[in-house]
Structures are given as structure tokens and as C-alpha cells.
Amino acid sequence: MSAQPIHKVANERPRVPRTIGGISDALHGSRRAQFFTELLQAQQGPVDAVMSAWWGGAMLDSDPDREHIHAAAEAGTLRTTTMDEILRRRQENTVP
């Protein structure tokens, strides 16, 4: 199994837009309520931090493989790697 890019490709729309509506639409259940609670309490500067933090959660909630990944994690069969392996792969894929 090869690594897949996690960033959007040119001309491809992101699965979760980095907007309040996009994030809230992608979050499930009580996570959506918690997002709005934090967002409504944030002052102007921290709004960006709230949106960035919750955007990651929204990406996870909207992942088409979410249930499979969760089940594998619960079963202890989720494939993992080390930071050394990730760095090695990045160096191999870096064009000088």
C-alpha cells in the first residue's frame, strides 16, 4: 500500500471547506455543538485557531473510510508507522 497525498490537488475541491459552514456540516453529533460553543466564545484572533483545530476533526469525521479506520483501531489492527519512516519517505520523494 503506497502513501496517498493528504493535501488537495490543484483544481480539486477539499472534502471539507475551511469555513464555519463547511466544518460544522462535516462534524458529527455533539462534536458540532462543541465546535459552535468554542467558536461563539472565541475573540477575533482565536477564531482562526478554533477553526484550524476543528477543521482537522471535520476532516476525520467526513473521511469515507472513517468506520473502517475506527474499527481497525479498536481491534488493534490499524497500520502504524514511525516518524523515522515518514521522514525517510519524505526524503526519498523530495526533488532536489
PDB file of C-alpha atoms in Angstrom:
ATOM      1  CA  MET A   1       0.000   0.000   0.000  1.00  0.00           C
ATOM      2  CA  SER A   2       1.555   3.313  -1.050  1.00  0.00           C
ATOM      3  CA  ALA A   3       1.204   6.639   0.715  1.00  0.00           C
ATOM      4  CA  GLN A   4      -1.553   8.916  -0.504  1.00  0.00           C
ATOM      5  CA  PRO A   5      -1.334  12.721  -0.599  1.00  0.00           C
ATOM      6  CA  ILE A   6      -3.256  14.473   2.158  1.00  0.00           C
ATOM      7  CA  HIS A   7      -3.328  17.892   0.542  1.00  0.00           C
ATOM      8  CA  LYS A   8      -5.736  18.842  -2.187  1.00  0.00           C
ATOM      9  CA  VAL A   9      -4.580  18.617  -5.767  1.00  0.00           C
ATOM     10  CA  ALA A  10      -4.821  21.697  -7.989  1.00  0.00           C
ATOM     11  CA  ASN A  11      -8.399  22.276  -9.187  1.00  0.00           C
ATOM     12  CA  GLU A  12      -9.770  19.721  -6.701  1.00  0.00           C
ATOM     13  CA  ARG A  13     -12.214  20.964  -4.072  1.00  0.00           C
ATOM     14  CA  PRO A  14     -11.354  19.989  -0.498  1.00  0.00           C
ATOM     15  CA  ARG A  15     -13.633  17.434   1.143  1.00  0.00           C
ATOM     16  CA  VAL A  16     -14.207  19.915   3.978  1.00  0.00           C
ATOM     17  CA  PRO A  17     -14.116  23.613   3.095  1.00  0.00           C
ATOM     18  CA  ARG A  18     -12.213  25.708   5.664  1.00  0.00           C
ATOM     19  CA  THR A  19     -15.334  27.696   6.504  1.00  0.00           C
ATOM     20  CA  ILE A  20     -17.600  27.710   9.552  1.00  0.00           C
ATOM     21  CA  GLY A  21     -20.359  26.084   7.496  1.00  0.00           C
ATOM     22  CA  GLY A  22     -18.052  23.521   5.925  1.00  0.00           C
ATOM     23  CA  ILE A  23     -16.612  22.466   9.266  1.00  0.00           C
ATOM     24  CA  SER A  24     -19.987  22.323  11.042  1.00  0.00           C
ATOM     25  CA  ASP A  25     -21.554  20.310   8.208  1.00  0.00           C
ATOM     26  CA  ALA A  26     -18.783  17.694   8.444  1.00  0.00           C
ATOM     27  CA  LEU A  27     -18.780  17.262  12.228  1.00  0.00           C
ATOM     28  CA  HIS A  28     -20.940  14.587  13.831  1.00  0.00           C
ATOM     29  CA  GLY A  29     -23.320  14.944  16.777  1.00  0.00           C
ATOM     30  CA  SER A  30     -22.037  16.570  19.924  1.00  0.00           C
ATOM     31  CA  ARG A  31     -18.773  17.492  18.202  1.00  0.00           C
ATOM     32  CA  ARG A  32     -20.729  20.021  16.100  1.00  0.00           C
ATOM     33  CA  ALA A  33     -22.229  21.558  19.247  1.00  0.00           C
ATOM     34  CA  GLN A  34     -18.795  21.752  20.909  1.00  0.00           C
ATOM     35  CA  PHE A  35     -17.375  23.452  17.785  1.00  0.00           C
ATOM     36  CA  PHE A  36     -20.088  26.130  17.918  1.00  0.00           C
ATOM     37  CA  THR A  37     -19.590  26.589  21.665  1.00  0.00           C
ATOM     38  CA  GLU A  38     -15.867  27.247  21.189  1.00  0.00           C
ATOM     39  CA  LEU A  39     -16.450  29.393  18.113  1.00  0.00           C
ATOM     40  CA  LEU A  40     -19.045  31.604  19.811  1.00  0.00           C
ATOM     41  CA  GLN A  41     -16.764  32.135  22.820  1.00  0.00           C
ATOM     42  CA  ALA A  42     -13.657  32.979  20.759  1.00  0.00           C
ATOM     43  CA  GLN A  43     -12.491  36.532  20.257  1.00  0.00           C
ATOM     44  CA  GLN A  44     -11.440  37.634  16.789  1.00  0.00           C
ATOM     45  CA  GLY A  45      -7.801  36.443  16.918  1.00  0.00           C
ATOM     46  CA  PRO A  46      -8.526  32.991  18.379  1.00  0.00           C
ATOM     47  CA  VAL A  47     -11.304  32.293  15.841  1.00  0.00           C
ATOM     48  CA  ASP A  48      -8.620  31.183  13.379  1.00  0.00           C
ATOM     49  CA  ALA A  49      -7.181  28.784  15.947  1.00  0.00           C
ATOM     50  CA  VAL A  50     -10.637  27.349  16.731  1.00  0.00           C
ATOM     51  CA  MET A  51     -11.368  26.848  13.041  1.00  0.00           C
ATOM     52  CA  SER A  52      -7.971  25.245  12.380  1.00  0.00           C
ATOM     53  CA  ALA A  53      -8.332  22.848  15.302  1.00  0.00           C
ATOM     54  CA  TRP A  54     -11.868  21.821  14.379  1.00  0.00           C
ATOM     55  CA  TRP A  55     -11.121  21.591  10.647  1.00  0.00           C
ATOM     56  CA  GLY A  56      -8.865  18.623  11.423  1.00  0.00           C
ATOM     57  CA  GLY A  57     -11.694  16.941  13.318  1.00  0.00           C
ATOM     58  CA  ALA A  58     -14.099  17.680  10.480  1.00  0.00           C
ATOM     59  CA  MET A  59     -11.710  16.048   8.015  1.00  0.00           C
ATOM     60  CA  LEU A  60     -11.642  12.939  10.210  1.00  0.00           C
ATOM     61  CA  ASP A  61     -15.437  12.894  10.663  1.00  0.00           C
ATOM     62  CA  SER A  62     -16.006  13.172   6.909  1.00  0.00           C
ATOM     63  CA  ASP A  63     -13.404  10.565   5.894  1.00  0.00           C
ATOM     64  CA  PRO A  64     -15.154   7.933   3.743  1.00  0.00           C
ATOM     65  CA  ASP A  65     -13.059   5.232   5.468  1.00  0.00           C
ATOM     66  CA  ARG A  66     -13.867   6.556   8.958  1.00  0.00           C
ATOM     67  CA  GLU A  67     -15.780   3.481  10.161  1.00  0.00           C
ATOM     68  CA  HIS A  68     -13.151   1.069   8.789  1.00  0.00           C
ATOM     69  CA  ILE A  69     -10.313   3.049  10.400  1.00  0.00           C
ATOM     70  CA  HIS A  70     -12.147   3.249  13.728  1.00  0.00           C
ATOM     71  CA  ALA A  71     -12.864  -0.495  13.692  1.00  0.00           C
ATOM     72  CA  ALA A  72      -9.217  -1.286  12.890  1.00  0.00           C
ATOM     73  CA  ALA A  73      -8.036   0.993  15.706  1.00  0.00           C
ATOM     74  CA  GLU A  74     -10.428  -0.676  18.152  1.00  0.00           C
ATOM     75  CA  ALA A  75      -9.275  -4.140  17.005  1.00  0.00           C
ATOM     76  CA  GLY A  76      -5.595  -3.197  17.255  1.00  0.00           C
ATOM     77  CA  THR A  77      -5.035  -3.877  13.550  1.00  0.00           C
ATOM     78  CA  LEU A  78      -4.646  -0.284  12.350  1.00  0.00           C
ATOM     79  CA  ARG A  79      -1.441   0.051  10.347  1.00  0.00           C
ATOM     80  CA  THR A  80       1.027   2.408  12.004  1.00  0.00           C
ATOM     81  CA  THR A  81       4.454   3.788  11.188  1.00  0.00           C
ATOM     82  CA  THR A  82       7.258   5.651  12.908  1.00  0.00           C
ATOM     83  CA  MET A  83       8.340   9.255  12.415  1.00  0.00           C
ATOM     84  CA  ASP A  84      11.685   7.927  11.163  1.00  0.00           C
ATOM     85  CA  GLU A  85       9.853   6.019   8.411  1.00  0.00           C
ATOM     86  CA  ILE A  86       7.786   9.077   7.479  1.00  0.00           C
ATOM     87  CA  LEU A  87      10.901  11.255   7.296  1.00  0.00           C
ATOM     88  CA  ARG A  88      12.700   8.632   5.216  1.00  0.00           C
ATOM     89  CA  ARG A  89       9.794   8.502   2.738  1.00  0.00           C
ATOM     90  CA  ARG A  90       9.649  12.301   2.531  1.00  0.00           C
ATOM     91  CA  GLN A  91      13.358  12.483   1.806  1.00  0.00           C
ATOM     92  CA  GLU A  92      13.011   9.830  -0.917  1.00  0.00           C
ATOM     93  CA  ASN A  93      10.186  11.790  -2.531  1.00  0.00           C
ATOM     94  CA  THR A  94      11.882  15.206  -2.317  1.00  0.00           C
ATOM     95  CA  VAL A  95      13.143  16.568  -5.589  1.00  0.00           C
ATOM     96  CA  PRO A  96      16.469  18.377  -5.122  1.00  0.00           C
TER      97      PRO A  96
END
